[in-house]
């Protein structure tokens, strides 16, 4: 079963018992009630009087028995309750209500978000924007013609899925429209969504898993300044430590004192060691110290933060190459992952950054940040189509636990849910 069928395929038919139960619950019994009411009105008045007199006798006997029982029991001492003024009584009730509500809030902790709920929340802006444009598009067209396809291609480009994706998808839809002899735009709505899912699925090989090692796993993080690279490292450090791993960080962006201080603060916050060097120190020397310490101390995961001066591409390339050689000097098969951090809110600019960094250093995956604050989540499709670099980590928001491993099914469901 393909990804599209798993996400938007036919729902399971309800069991016959559930259908019968629902039918009985919704059955209109008003006619039966009216018939019963008519029969009740036809009962002779004498019978009604007899029934009422019998009820009265029964109630009288019951009252008498109750009085006898109370006489035989112990005497009851009446305590006269002081009347509370109405204002004081109102204040007392308000106080009780406030206290009870505080206790209720304290006893009812907020339910933790599921992974799918995080995807749905963080992709809300993207889904709403794309869905609104798509719905408006279908409302404006009454027939499938060349103008329809041109407008559709423009809509897809505006949704940040990329020029290449928009062009390829439009051509495929032209072919599908001829094949199916589709005359109405709504006939192509499901096909558009299906093609978007197939585009990401490709050959079914996502390669989204992170390559953790039995011993030390070395992760190298690259990306321009301000995309959330250091913050992502800090959140991941907390995530892995909570999972019982021994984590260490390396502050190799030595040319920015703020970057070193920020990573050191994350280390203090999540209680993991951070390897730093003197200001303006050679980044490779700091990485070497970190690698040696990680091996000596039996660290499970070592995460290395690097500079992001893409404007000095030649210098950055030389720096990253040197860092790579130093890492391999200590652990020949490392780094096991080289992650590029991209800010989703930059849209197509993120795609440009991905292209440039892929020229500088081999990338194994992408960390997509700030997806919750943008309507440009479609850039994931552009990255997948044009660069074939898998998104492996995704940031859902500002909380310390708002980061996780990327799941394409959850992402596509969160992106396209409700459009079909």
CSV table of C-alpha atoms in Angstrom, one decimal:
chain,number,residue,atom,x,y,z
A,1,UNK,CA,0.0,0.0,0.0
A,2,UNK,CA,1.4,3.4,-1.0
A,3,UNK,CA,1.8,6.5,1.1
A,4,UNK,CA,-1.3,8.1,-0.4
A,5,UNK,CA,-3.5,5.1,0.3
A,6,UNK,CA,-2.2,4.9,3.9
A,7,UNK,CA,-3.0,8.6,4.5
A,8,UNK,CA,-6.2,9.2,2.5
A,9,UNK,CA,-7.4,5.7,1.4
A,10,UNK,CA,-10.8,4.3,2.0
A,11,UNK,CA,-11.9,4.1,5.7
A,12,UNK,CA,-12.9,0.8,7.1
A,13,UNK,CA,-16.6,-0.1,6.9
A,14,UNK,CA,-18.3,0.0,10.3
A,15,UNK,CA,-19.4,-3.4,11.8
A,16,UNK,CA,-23.1,-4.4,11.3
A,17,UNK,CA,-23.6,-4.3,15.1
A,18,UNK,CA,-22.5,-0.7,15.2
A,19,UNK,CA,-24.8,0.3,12.3
A,20,UNK,CA,-27.8,-1.4,14.0
A,21,UNK,CA,-27.0,0.3,17.3
A,22,UNK,CA,-26.7,3.7,15.7
A,23,UNK,CA,-30.0,3.2,13.8
A,24,UNK,CA,-31.8,2.3,17.0
A,25,UNK,CA,-30.5,5.3,18.8
A,26,UNK,CA,-31.6,7.6,16.0
A,27,UNK,CA,-35.0,5.9,15.5
A,28,UNK,CA,-37.9,8.4,15.6
A,29,UNK,CA,-40.4,7.2,18.2
A,30,UNK,CA,-42.6,10.3,18.1
A,31,UNK,CA,-45.4,8.4,16.3
A,32,UNK,CA,-45.4,5.7,19.0
A,33,UNK,CA,-45.5,8.3,21.7
A,34,UNK,CA,-48.5,10.1,20.2
A,35,UNK,CA,-50.4,6.7,20.0
A,36,UNK,CA,-49.7,5.9,23.6
A,37,UNK,CA,-50.8,9.4,24.6
A,38,UNK,CA,-54.1,9.0,22.7
A,39,UNK,CA,-54.8,5.7,24.4
A,40,UNK,CA,-54.2,7.2,27.8
A,41,UNK,CA,-56.7,10.0,27.0
A,42,UNK,CA,-59.3,7.3,26.2
A,43,UNK,CA,-59.2,5.7,29.6
A,44,UNK,CA,-62.6,6.3,31.4
A,45,UNK,CA,-62.6,9.0,34.0
A,46,UNK,CA,-63.9,6.6,36.6
A,47,UNK,CA,-60.9,4.3,36.2
A,48,UNK,CA,-58.6,7.3,36.6
A,49,UNK,CA,-60.5,8.4,39.8
A,50,UNK,CA,-60.1,4.8,41.2
A,51,UNK,CA,-56.4,4.8,40.4
A,52,UNK,CA,-55.9,8.2,42.1
A,53,UNK,CA,-57.9,7.1,45.2
A,54,UNK,CA,-55.8,4.0,45.5
A,55,UNK,CA,-52.6,6.0,45.2
A,56,UNK,CA,-53.9,8.4,47.9
A,57,UNK,CA,-54.6,5.4,50.3
A,58,UNK,CA,-51.2,4.0,49.7
A,59,UNK,CA,-49.5,7.3,50.4
A,60,UNK,CA,-51.5,7.7,53.6
A,61,UNK,CA,-50.5,4.3,54.9
A,62,UNK,CA,-46.9,5.0,54.0
A,63,UNK,CA,-47.0,8.3,55.9
A,64,UNK,CA,-48.5,6.5,59.0
A,65,UNK,CA,-45.8,3.8,59.0
A,66,UNK,CA,-43.1,6.5,58.8
A,67,UNK,CA,-44.6,8.4,61.8
A,68,UNK,CA,-44.7,5.2,63.9
A,69,UNK,CA,-41.1,4.4,63.0
A,70,UNK,CA,-40.0,7.9,64.0
A,71,UNK,CA,-41.9,7.7,67.3
A,72,UNK,CA,-40.1,4.4,68.2
A,73,UNK,CA,-36.7,5.9,67.4
A,74,UNK,CA,-34.5,8.1,69.6
A,75,UNK,CA,-35.7,11.7,70.1
A,76,UNK,CA,-34.3,14.2,67.6
A,77,UNK,CA,-32.6,17.3,68.9
A,78,UNK,CA,-33.3,20.3,66.7
A,79,UNK,CA,-30.4,22.8,66.2
A,80,UNK,CA,-31.4,26.2,65.0
A,81,UNK,CA,-29.0,27.4,62.3
A,82,UNK,CA,-28.1,31.0,62.4
A,83,UNK,CA,-29.2,32.8,59.3
A,84,UNK,CA,-26.2,34.0,57.2
A,85,UNK,CA,-26.7,37.3,55.6
A,86,UNK,CA,-27.2,37.1,51.8
A,87,UNK,CA,-24.0,39.1,51.0
A,88,UNK,CA,-21.8,36.9,53.2
A,89,UNK,CA,-23.4,33.8,51.8
A,90,UNK,CA,-22.6,34.9,48.2
A,91,UNK,CA,-19.0,35.6,49.1
A,92,UNK,CA,-18.7,32.2,50.7
A,93,UNK,CA,-20.0,30.5,47.6
A,94,UNK,CA,-17.6,32.4,45.4
A,95,UNK,CA,-14.7,31.4,47.6
A,96,UNK,CA,-15.7,27.8,47.6
A,97,UNK,CA,-16.0,27.8,43.8
A,98,UNK,CA,-12.6,29.5,43.3
A,99,UNK,CA,-10.9,27.0,45.7
A,100,UNK,CA,-12.6,24.0,43.9
A,101,UNK,CA,-11.6,25.3,40.5
A,102,UNK,CA,-7.9,25.7,41.7
A,103,UNK,CA,-7.9,22.1,43.0
A,104,UNK,CA,-9.5,20.9,39.8
A,105,UNK,CA,-6.8,22.6,37.7
A,106,UNK,CA,-4.1,21.2,40.0
A,107,UNK,CA,-5.4,17.7,39.8
A,108,UNK,CA,-5.9,17.8,36.0
A,109,UNK,CA,-2.5,18.1,34.3
A,110,UNK,CA,-2.4,19.1,30.7
A,111,UNK,CA,-2.4,16.2,28.3
A,112,UNK,CA,1.0,15.8,26.5
A,113,UNK,CA,0.8,16.3,22.8
A,114,UNK,CA,1.2,13.3,20.5
A,115,UNK,CA,3.6,13.4,17.6
A,116,UNK,CA,0.8,13.8,15.1
A,117,UNK,CA,-0.8,16.6,17.2
A,118,UNK,CA,2.6,18.5,17.0
A,119,UNK,CA,2.7,18.1,13.2
A,120,UNK,CA,-0.9,19.2,12.9
A,121,UNK,CA,-0.3,22.3,15.1
A,122,UNK,CA,3.0,23.3,13.5
A,123,UNK,CA,1.7,22.9,10.0
A,124,UNK,CA,-1.6,24.7,10.6
A,125,UNK,CA,-0.4,27.9,8.8
A,126,UNK,CA,1.0,26.1,5.8
A,127,UNK,CA,-2.1,23.9,5.5
A,128,UNK,CA,-4.5,26.8,6.0
A,129,UNK,CA,-2.7,29.0,3.4
A,130,UNK,CA,-2.3,26.2,0.8
A,131,UNK,CA,-5.9,24.9,1.4
A,132,UNK,CA,-7.4,28.4,1.1
A,133,UNK,CA,-5.6,29.1,-2.2
A,134,UNK,CA,-6.5,25.7,-3.6
A,135,UNK,CA,-10.2,26.1,-2.7
A,136,UNK,CA,-10.3,29.6,-4.1
A,137,UNK,CA,-8.6,28.3,-7.3
A,138,UNK,CA,-11.2,25.6,-7.8
A,139,UNK,CA,-14.0,28.1,-7.1
A,140,UNK,CA,-12.8,30.4,-9.9
A,141,UNK,CA,-12.6,27.8,-12.7
A,142,UNK,CA,-15.5,26.1,-14.3
A,143,UNK,CA,-13.5,24.1,-16.9
A,144,UNK,CA,-10.1,22.5,-17.4
A,145,UNK,CA,-8.2,24.5,-20.0
A,146,UNK,CA,-4.7,25.9,-20.6
A,147,UNK,CA,-5.4,28.9,-18.3
A,148,UNK,CA,-6.4,26.4,-15.6
A,149,UNK,CA,-3.0,24.8,-15.7
A,150,UNK,CA,-1.0,28.1,-15.9
A,151,UNK,CA,-2.9,29.4,-12.8
A,152,UNK,CA,-2.3,26.1,-11.0
A,153,UNK,CA,1.5,26.2,-11.7
A,154,UNK,CA,1.6,29.8,-10.3
A,155,UNK,CA,-0.4,28.7,-7.2
A,156,UNK,CA,2.1,25.8,-6.5
A,157,UNK,CA,5.1,28.2,-6.9
A,158,UNK,CA,3.5,30.6,-4.4
A,159,UNK,CA,3.1,27.7,-2.0
A,160,UNK,CA,6.9,27.3,-2.0
A,161,UNK,CA,7.0,23.8,-3.4
A,162,UNK,CA,9.5,25.0,-5.9
A,163,UNK,CA,9.5,25.9,-9.6
A,164,UNK,CA,10.7,22.5,-10.7
A,165,UNK,CA,8.1,20.7,-8.6
A,166,UNK,CA,5.3,23.1,-9.9
A,167,UNK,CA,6.4,22.6,-13.5
A,168,UNK,CA,6.6,18.8,-13.3
A,169,UNK,CA,3.3,18.4,-11.4
A,170,UNK,CA,1.5,20.6,-13.9
A,171,UNK,CA,2.7,18.6,-16.8
A,172,UNK,CA,1.7,15.4,-15.1
A,173,UNK,CA,-1.8,16.8,-14.5
A,174,UNK,CA,-2.1,17.8,-18.2
A,175,UNK,CA,-1.5,14.2,-19.1
A,176,UNK,CA,-3.9,12.9,-16.4
A,177,UNK,CA,-6.6,15.3,-17.6
A,178,UNK,CA,-6.3,14.0,-21.2
A,179,UNK,CA,-6.2,10.4,-20.0
A,180,UNK,CA,-9.3,10.7,-17.8
A,181,UNK,CA,-11.0,13.2,-20.2
A,182,UNK,CA,-11.5,15.5,-17.2
A,183,UNK,CA,-13.6,18.5,-18.0
A,184,UNK,CA,-14.4,19.8,-14.5
A,185,UNK,CA,-11.6,21.1,-12.1
A,186,UNK,CA,-13.0,19.2,-9.1
A,187,UNK,CA,-12.2,16.0,-10.9
A,188,UNK,CA,-8.5,16.9,-10.6
A,189,UNK,CA,-8.5,17.9,-6.9
A,190,UNK,CA,-7.8,14.4,-5.6
A,191,UNK,CA,-5.2,13.9,-8.4
A,192,UNK,CA,-3.3,17.0,-7.4
A,193,UNK,CA,-3.0,15.8,-3.7
A,194,UNK,CA,-2.1,12.3,-4.9
A,195,UNK,CA,0.7,13.6,-7.1
A,196,UNK,CA,2.1,15.7,-4.2
A,197,UNK,CA,2.2,12.6,-2.0
A,198,UNK,CA,3.8,10.5,-4.8
A,199,UNK,CA,6.3,13.3,-5.4
A,200,UNK,CA,7.6,13.0,-1.9
A,201,UNK,CA,7.3,9.2,-1.8
A,202,UNK,CA,9.3,8.7,-5.0
A,203,UNK,CA,10.8,5.2,-4.8
A,204,UNK,CA,9.6,4.7,-1.3
A,205,UNK,CA,13.1,5.1,0.1
A,206,UNK,CA,13.0,8.0,2.6
A,207,UNK,CA,16.2,7.4,4.5
A,208,UNK,CA,14.8,9.5,7.3
A,209,UNK,CA,16.4,7.5,10.2
A,210,UNK,CA,19.4,8.9,12.0
A,211,UNK,CA,22.5,6.6,11.9
A,212,UNK,CA,23.2,6.0,15.6
A,213,UNK,CA,26.2,3.9,16.3
A,214,UNK,CA,26.8,1.3,19.0
A,215,UNK,CA,29.6,3.5,20.5
A,216,UNK,CA,30.2,7.2,19.8
A,217,UNK,CA,27.8,8.9,17.3
A,218,UNK,CA,29.3,12.2,16.0
A,219,UNK,CA,26.9,14.8,14.6
A,220,UNK,CA,28.2,17.8,12.7
A,221,UNK,CA,25.8,20.8,12.4
A,222,UNK,CA,26.1,23.4,9.6
A,223,UNK,CA,23.9,26.3,8.5
A,224,UNK,CA,23.9,30.1,8.3
A,225,UNK,CA,23.6,32.2,11.5
A,226,UNK,CA,20.1,32.8,12.8
A,227,UNK,CA,18.3,29.7,11.5
A,228,UNK,CA,18.0,28.0,14.9
A,229,UNK,CA,21.0,25.7,14.6
A,230,UNK,CA,22.4,26.2,18.2
A,231,UNK,CA,18.9,26.0,19.7
A,232,UNK,CA,18.2,22.8,17.9
A,233,UNK,CA,21.4,21.3,19.2
A,234,UNK,CA,20.4,22.3,22.8
A,235,UNK,CA,16.9,20.8,22.4
A,236,UNK,CA,18.4,17.6,21.0
A,237,UNK,CA,20.9,17.4,23.8
A,238,UNK,CA,17.9,17.5,26.3
A,239,UNK,CA,16.0,14.9,24.2
A,240,UNK,CA,18.9,12.4,24.1
A,241,UNK,CA,19.8,12.9,27.7
A,242,UNK,CA,16.2,12.2,28.7
A,243,UNK,CA,16.5,9.0,26.7
A,244,UNK,CA,19.5,7.9,28.9
A,245,UNK,CA,22.3,8.8,26.6
A,246,UNK,CA,25.6,10.5,27.6
A,247,UNK,CA,25.8,13.7,25.6
A,248,UNK,CA,28.5,16.2,24.9
A,249,UNK,CA,28.5,19.5,22.9
A,250,UNK,CA,31.4,21.2,21.1
A,251,UNK,CA,31.2,25.0,20.5
A,252,UNK,CA,33.3,25.2,17.2
A,253,UNK,CA,31.8,28.6,16.1
A,254,UNK,CA,34.7,30.4,17.8
A,255,UNK,CA,34.4,33.6,15.7
A,256,UNK,CA,31.2,34.5,17.4
A,257,UNK,CA,31.4,34.9,21.2
A,258,UNK,CA,27.6,34.9,21.3
A,259,UNK,CA,27.4,31.5,19.7
A,260,UNK,CA,29.8,30.0,22.3
A,261,UNK,CA,27.9,31.6,25.1
A,262,UNK,CA,24.6,30.4,23.8
A,263,UNK,CA,25.7,26.8,23.5
A,264,UNK,CA,27.3,27.0,27.0
A,265,UNK,CA,24.0,28.2,28.4
A,266,UNK,CA,22.2,25.3,26.8
A,267,UNK,CA,24.7,22.9,28.3
A,268,UNK,CA,24.1,24.4,31.7
A,269,UNK,CA,20.4,24.3,31.2
A,270,UNK,CA,20.2,20.6,30.2
A,271,UNK,CA,23.2,19.6,32.4
A,272,UNK,CA,25.5,18.3,29.6
A,273,UNK,CA,29.2,19.2,29.2
A,274,UNK,CA,30.3,21.7,26.6
A,275,UNK,CA,33.8,21.8,25.1
A,276,UNK,CA,34.9,25.4,24.4
A,277,UNK,CA,38.1,27.1,23.4
A,278,UNK,CA,39.6,30.6,23.7
A,279,UNK,CA,38.0,33.4,21.7
A,280,UNK,CA,39.1,33.4,18.0
A,281,UNK,CA,40.6,30.0,18.5
A,282,UNK,CA,41.0,27.6,15.6
A,283,UNK,CA,37.6,25.7,15.3
A,284,UNK,CA,39.4,22.5,14.3
A,285,UNK,CA,41.5,22.5,17.5
A,286,UNK,CA,38.3,22.8,19.7
A,287,UNK,CA,36.8,19.9,17.7
A,288,UNK,CA,39.9,17.8,18.3
A,289,UNK,CA,39.7,18.5,22.1
A,290,UNK,CA,36.0,17.5,22.0
A,291,UNK,CA,36.6,14.3,20.0
A,292,UNK,CA,39.4,13.2,22.4
A,293,UNK,CA,37.2,13.9,25.5
A,294,UNK,CA,34.2,12.1,24.0
A,295,UNK,CA,36.3,9.0,23.4
A,296,UNK,CA,37.9,9.1,26.8
A,297,UNK,CA,34.7,9.7,28.7
A,298,UNK,CA,32.6,7.1,26.9
A,299,UNK,CA,30.2,9.7,25.4
A,300,UNK,CA,27.3,8.3,23.3
A,301,UNK,CA,26.4,11.4,21.2
A,302,UNK,CA,28.8,14.3,20.4
A,303,UNK,CA,27.2,17.3,18.7
A,304,UNK,CA,29.4,19.9,17.0
A,305,UNK,CA,28.2,23.4,16.3
A,306,UNK,CA,30.0,25.2,13.5
A,307,UNK,CA,30.1,28.7,11.9
A,308,UNK,CA,27.7,29.7,9.2
A,309,UNK,CA,29.5,32.4,7.3
A,310,UNK,CA,28.1,31.5,3.9
A,311,UNK,CA,29.1,34.9,2.5
A,312,UNK,CA,32.8,33.8,2.9
A,313,UNK,CA,32.2,30.5,1.1
A,314,UNK,CA,35.8,29.7,0.4
A,315,UNK,CA,36.9,30.3,4.0
A,316,UNK,CA,33.9,28.2,5.3
A,317,UNK,CA,34.7,25.4,2.9
A,318,UNK,CA,38.3,25.3,4.0
A,319,UNK,CA,37.2,25.4,7.7
A,320,UNK,CA,34.7,22.6,7.3
A,321,UNK,CA,37.1,20.4,5.4
A,322,UNK,CA,39.7,20.8,8.1
A,323,UNK,CA,37.1,20.0,10.8
A,324,UNK,CA,36.2,16.8,8.8
A,325,UNK,CA,39.9,15.7,8.7
A,326,UNK,CA,40.3,16.3,12.4
A,327,UNK,CA,37.2,14.3,13.2
A,328,UNK,CA,38.4,11.4,11.1
A,329,UNK,CA,41.8,11.4,12.7
A,330,UNK,CA,40.1,10.4,16.0
A,331,UNK,CA,37.2,8.3,14.6
A,332,UNK,CA,37.8,7.4,10.9
A,333,UNK,CA,34.1,6.7,10.0
A,334,UNK,CA,32.9,10.0,11.6
A,335,UNK,CA,31.0,12.3,11.3
A,336,UNK,CA,28.1,9.8,11.1
A,337,UNK,CA,25.6,12.6,10.4
A,338,UNK,CA,26.1,16.1,8.8
A,339,UNK,CA,23.0,18.1,9.4
A,340,UNK,CA,22.1,21.3,7.6
A,341,UNK,CA,19.8,23.6,9.7
A,342,UNK,CA,17.2,25.4,7.6
A,343,UNK,CA,14.7,28.0,8.7
A,344,UNK,CA,11.4,27.0,7.0
A,345,UNK,CA,10.1,30.6,7.2
A,346,UNK,CA,12.6,31.6,4.5
A,347,UNK,CA,10.9,29.5,1.9
A,348,UNK,CA,12.8,29.3,-1.4
A,349,UNK,CA,15.8,31.0,0.3
A,350,UNK,CA,16.2,27.8,2.4
A,351,UNK,CA,16.4,25.9,-0.9
A,352,UNK,CA,19.2,28.2,-2.1
A,353,UNK,CA,21.1,27.7,1.2
A,354,UNK,CA,20.7,23.9,0.9
A,355,UNK,CA,22.2,24.0,-2.6
A,356,UNK,CA,25.2,26.1,-1.6
A,357,UNK,CA,26.0,24.0,1.5
A,358,UNK,CA,25.7,20.8,-0.4
A,359,UNK,CA,28.5,22.1,-2.6
A,360,UNK,CA,30.6,22.8,0.4
A,361,UNK,CA,30.2,19.6,2.4
A,362,UNK,CA,28.4,16.3,1.9
A,363,UNK,CA,25.0,16.5,3.8
A,364,UNK,CA,23.2,13.5,5.2
A,365,UNK,CA,20.1,15.3,6.4
A,366,UNK,CA,18.3,18.5,7.2
A,367,UNK,CA,17.0,20.0,10.4
A,368,UNK,CA,13.9,22.0,9.5
A,369,UNK,CA,13.3,24.7,12.1
A,370,UNK,CA,10.6,27.3,12.8
A,371,UNK,CA,7.9,25.3,10.9
A,372,UNK,CA,5.2,26.4,13.3
A,373,UNK,CA,5.6,30.1,12.5
A,374,UNK,CA,5.3,30.0,8.8
A,375,UNK,CA,3.0,29.1,5.9
A,376,UNK,CA,6.0,27.9,3.8
A,377,UNK,CA,6.2,24.3,4.8
A,378,UNK,CA,5.9,23.3,1.2
A,379,UNK,CA,9.7,23.9,0.9
A,380,UNK,CA,10.1,20.3,2.1
A,381,UNK,CA,8.8,19.1,-1.2
A,382,UNK,CA,11.1,21.3,-3.1
A,383,UNK,CA,14.1,20.1,-1.1
A,384,UNK,CA,13.1,16.5,-1.7
A,385,UNK,CA,12.6,16.9,-5.5
A,386,UNK,CA,15.5,19.1,-6.3
A,387,UNK,CA,18.3,18.0,-3.9
A,388,UNK,CA,17.1,14.6,-2.7
A,389,UNK,CA,18.4,15.4,0.8
A,390,UNK,CA,16.1,13.9,3.5
A,391,UNK,CA,14.7,16.0,6.3
A,392,UNK,CA,15.6,14.0,9.4
A,393,UNK,CA,14.8,16.4,12.3
A,394,UNK,CA,12.0,19.0,12.6
A,395,UNK,CA,11.4,21.8,15.1
A,396,UNK,CA,7.7,22.2,16.2
A,397,UNK,CA,8.0,25.3,18.3
A,398,UNK,CA,9.7,27.1,21.2
A,399,UNK,CA,9.3,24.6,24.0
A,400,UNK,CA,12.4,22.5,25.0
A,401,UNK,CA,10.7,19.3,23.8
A,402,UNK,CA,9.4,20.8,20.5
A,403,UNK,CA,11.9,18.9,18.3
A,404,UNK,CA,11.7,15.4,17.0
A,405,UNK,CA,12.7,13.0,14.2
A,406,UNK,CA,11.0,13.8,10.9
A,407,UNK,CA,8.3,11.4,9.8
A,408,UNK,CA,7.1,11.9,6.2
A,409,UNK,CA,3.7,10.3,6.8
A,410,UNK,CA,2.9,12.5,9.7
A,411,UNK,CA,4.2,15.5,7.8
A,412,UNK,CA,2.1,14.9,4.6
A,413,UNK,CA,-0.9,14.1,6.7
A,414,UNK,CA,-0.5,17.4,8.7
A,415,UNK,CA,0.1,19.3,5.4
A,416,UNK,CA,-2.7,17.9,3.3
A,417,UNK,CA,-5.4,16.8,5.8
A,418,UNK,CA,-8.8,18.2,5.0
A,419,UNK,CA,-8.0,19.2,1.4
A,420,UNK,CA,-9.8,16.1,0.0
